[in-house]
Short mmCIF file of C-alpha atoms in Angstrom, two decimals:
data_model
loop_
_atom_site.label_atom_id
_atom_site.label_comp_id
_atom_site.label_asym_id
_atom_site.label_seq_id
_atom_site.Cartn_x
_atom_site.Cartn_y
_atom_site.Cartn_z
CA UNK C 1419 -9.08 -0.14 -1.70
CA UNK C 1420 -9.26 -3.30 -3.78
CA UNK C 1421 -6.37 -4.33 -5.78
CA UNK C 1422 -7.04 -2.77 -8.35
CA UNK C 1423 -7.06 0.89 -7.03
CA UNK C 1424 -5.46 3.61 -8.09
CA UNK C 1425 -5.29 6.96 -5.97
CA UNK C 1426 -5.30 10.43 -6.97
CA UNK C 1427 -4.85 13.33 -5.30
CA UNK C 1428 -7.30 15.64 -6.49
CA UNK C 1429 -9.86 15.22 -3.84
CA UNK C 1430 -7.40 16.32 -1.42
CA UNK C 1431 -7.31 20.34 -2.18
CA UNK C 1432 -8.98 22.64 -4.53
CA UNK C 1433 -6.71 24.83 -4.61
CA UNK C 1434 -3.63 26.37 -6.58
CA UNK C 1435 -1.93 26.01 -3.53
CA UNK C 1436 -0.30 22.91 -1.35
CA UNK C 1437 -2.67 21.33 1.88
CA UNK C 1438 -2.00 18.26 3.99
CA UNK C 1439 -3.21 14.34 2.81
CA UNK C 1440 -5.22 13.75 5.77
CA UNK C 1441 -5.50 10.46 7.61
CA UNK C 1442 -7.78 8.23 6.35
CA UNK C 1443 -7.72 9.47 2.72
CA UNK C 1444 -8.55 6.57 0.49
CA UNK C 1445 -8.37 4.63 3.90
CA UNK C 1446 -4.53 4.83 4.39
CA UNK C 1447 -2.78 7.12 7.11
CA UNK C 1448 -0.70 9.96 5.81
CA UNK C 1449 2.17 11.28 7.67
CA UNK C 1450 4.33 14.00 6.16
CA UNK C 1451 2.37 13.84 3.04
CA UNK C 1452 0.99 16.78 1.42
CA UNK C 1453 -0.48 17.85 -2.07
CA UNK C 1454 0.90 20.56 -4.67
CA UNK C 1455 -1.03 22.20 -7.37
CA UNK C 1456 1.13 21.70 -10.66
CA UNK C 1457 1.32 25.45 -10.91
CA UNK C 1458 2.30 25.97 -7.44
CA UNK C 1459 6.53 26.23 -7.74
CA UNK C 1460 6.89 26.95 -12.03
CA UNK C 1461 9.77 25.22 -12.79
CA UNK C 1462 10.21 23.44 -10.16
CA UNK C 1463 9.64 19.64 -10.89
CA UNK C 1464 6.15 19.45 -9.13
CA UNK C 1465 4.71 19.67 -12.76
CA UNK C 1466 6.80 16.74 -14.08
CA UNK C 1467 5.02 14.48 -11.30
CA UNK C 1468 1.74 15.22 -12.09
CA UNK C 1469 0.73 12.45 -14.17
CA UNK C 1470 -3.03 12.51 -13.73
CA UNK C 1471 -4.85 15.72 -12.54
CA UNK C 1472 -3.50 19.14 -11.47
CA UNK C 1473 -1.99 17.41 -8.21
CA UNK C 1474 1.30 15.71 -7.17
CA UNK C 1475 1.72 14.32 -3.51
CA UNK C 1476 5.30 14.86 -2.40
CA UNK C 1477 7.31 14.51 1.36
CA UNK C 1478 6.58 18.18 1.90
CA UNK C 1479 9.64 19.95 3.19
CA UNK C 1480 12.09 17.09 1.89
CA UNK C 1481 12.33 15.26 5.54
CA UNK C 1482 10.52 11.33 5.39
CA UNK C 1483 6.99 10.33 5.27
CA UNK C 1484 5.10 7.59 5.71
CA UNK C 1485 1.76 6.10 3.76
CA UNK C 1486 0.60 3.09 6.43
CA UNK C 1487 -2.84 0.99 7.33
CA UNK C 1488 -4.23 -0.91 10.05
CA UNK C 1489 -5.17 -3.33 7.08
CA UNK C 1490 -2.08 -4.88 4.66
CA UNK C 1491 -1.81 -3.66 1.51
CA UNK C 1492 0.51 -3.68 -1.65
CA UNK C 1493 2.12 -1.21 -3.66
CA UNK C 1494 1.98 -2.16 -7.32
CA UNK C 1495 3.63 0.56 -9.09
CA UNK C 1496 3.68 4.70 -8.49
CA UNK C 1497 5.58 6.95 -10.49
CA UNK C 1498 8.24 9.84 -8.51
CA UNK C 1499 10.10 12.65 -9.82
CA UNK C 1500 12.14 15.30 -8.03
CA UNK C 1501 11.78 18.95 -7.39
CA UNK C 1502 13.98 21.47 -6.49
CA UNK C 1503 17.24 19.31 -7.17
#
């Protein structure tokens, strides 16, 4: 990634349904993290993160998760919401 990057999350699944980031997406290890399809949970909150694309990455199950390299890098920004209160 350069610093510039920006990652998405709709090379992860196809789906309508949820699947795991897998290490090494976008060359950053994943642990905990998974993918929802917007129209996964209506009314749930998943939509309201979904700011580009059809899919939001979120701590799946509600217990922690990690985004890590071998190689530093920054975090400039991101944008969160909350699902299911």
């Amino acid at each position: 990634l350069t610093s510039t990057s920006s990652i998405g999350f709709g090379g992860v699944s196809t789906t309508t349904g949820s699947a795991r980031i897998p290490n090494g997406y976008r060359g950053l290890n994943w642990g905990n993290v998974k993918v929802v399809h917007r129209s996964r949970h209506p009314r749930s909150g998943y939509e309201y993160g979904t700011v580009s694309g059809d899919y939001v990455a979120c701590n799946y199950g509600g217990s922690p998760c990690s985004i890590s390299s071998t190689t530093p890098f920054s975090v400039a920004g991101f944008q969160a919401t909350a699902a299911w209160r």
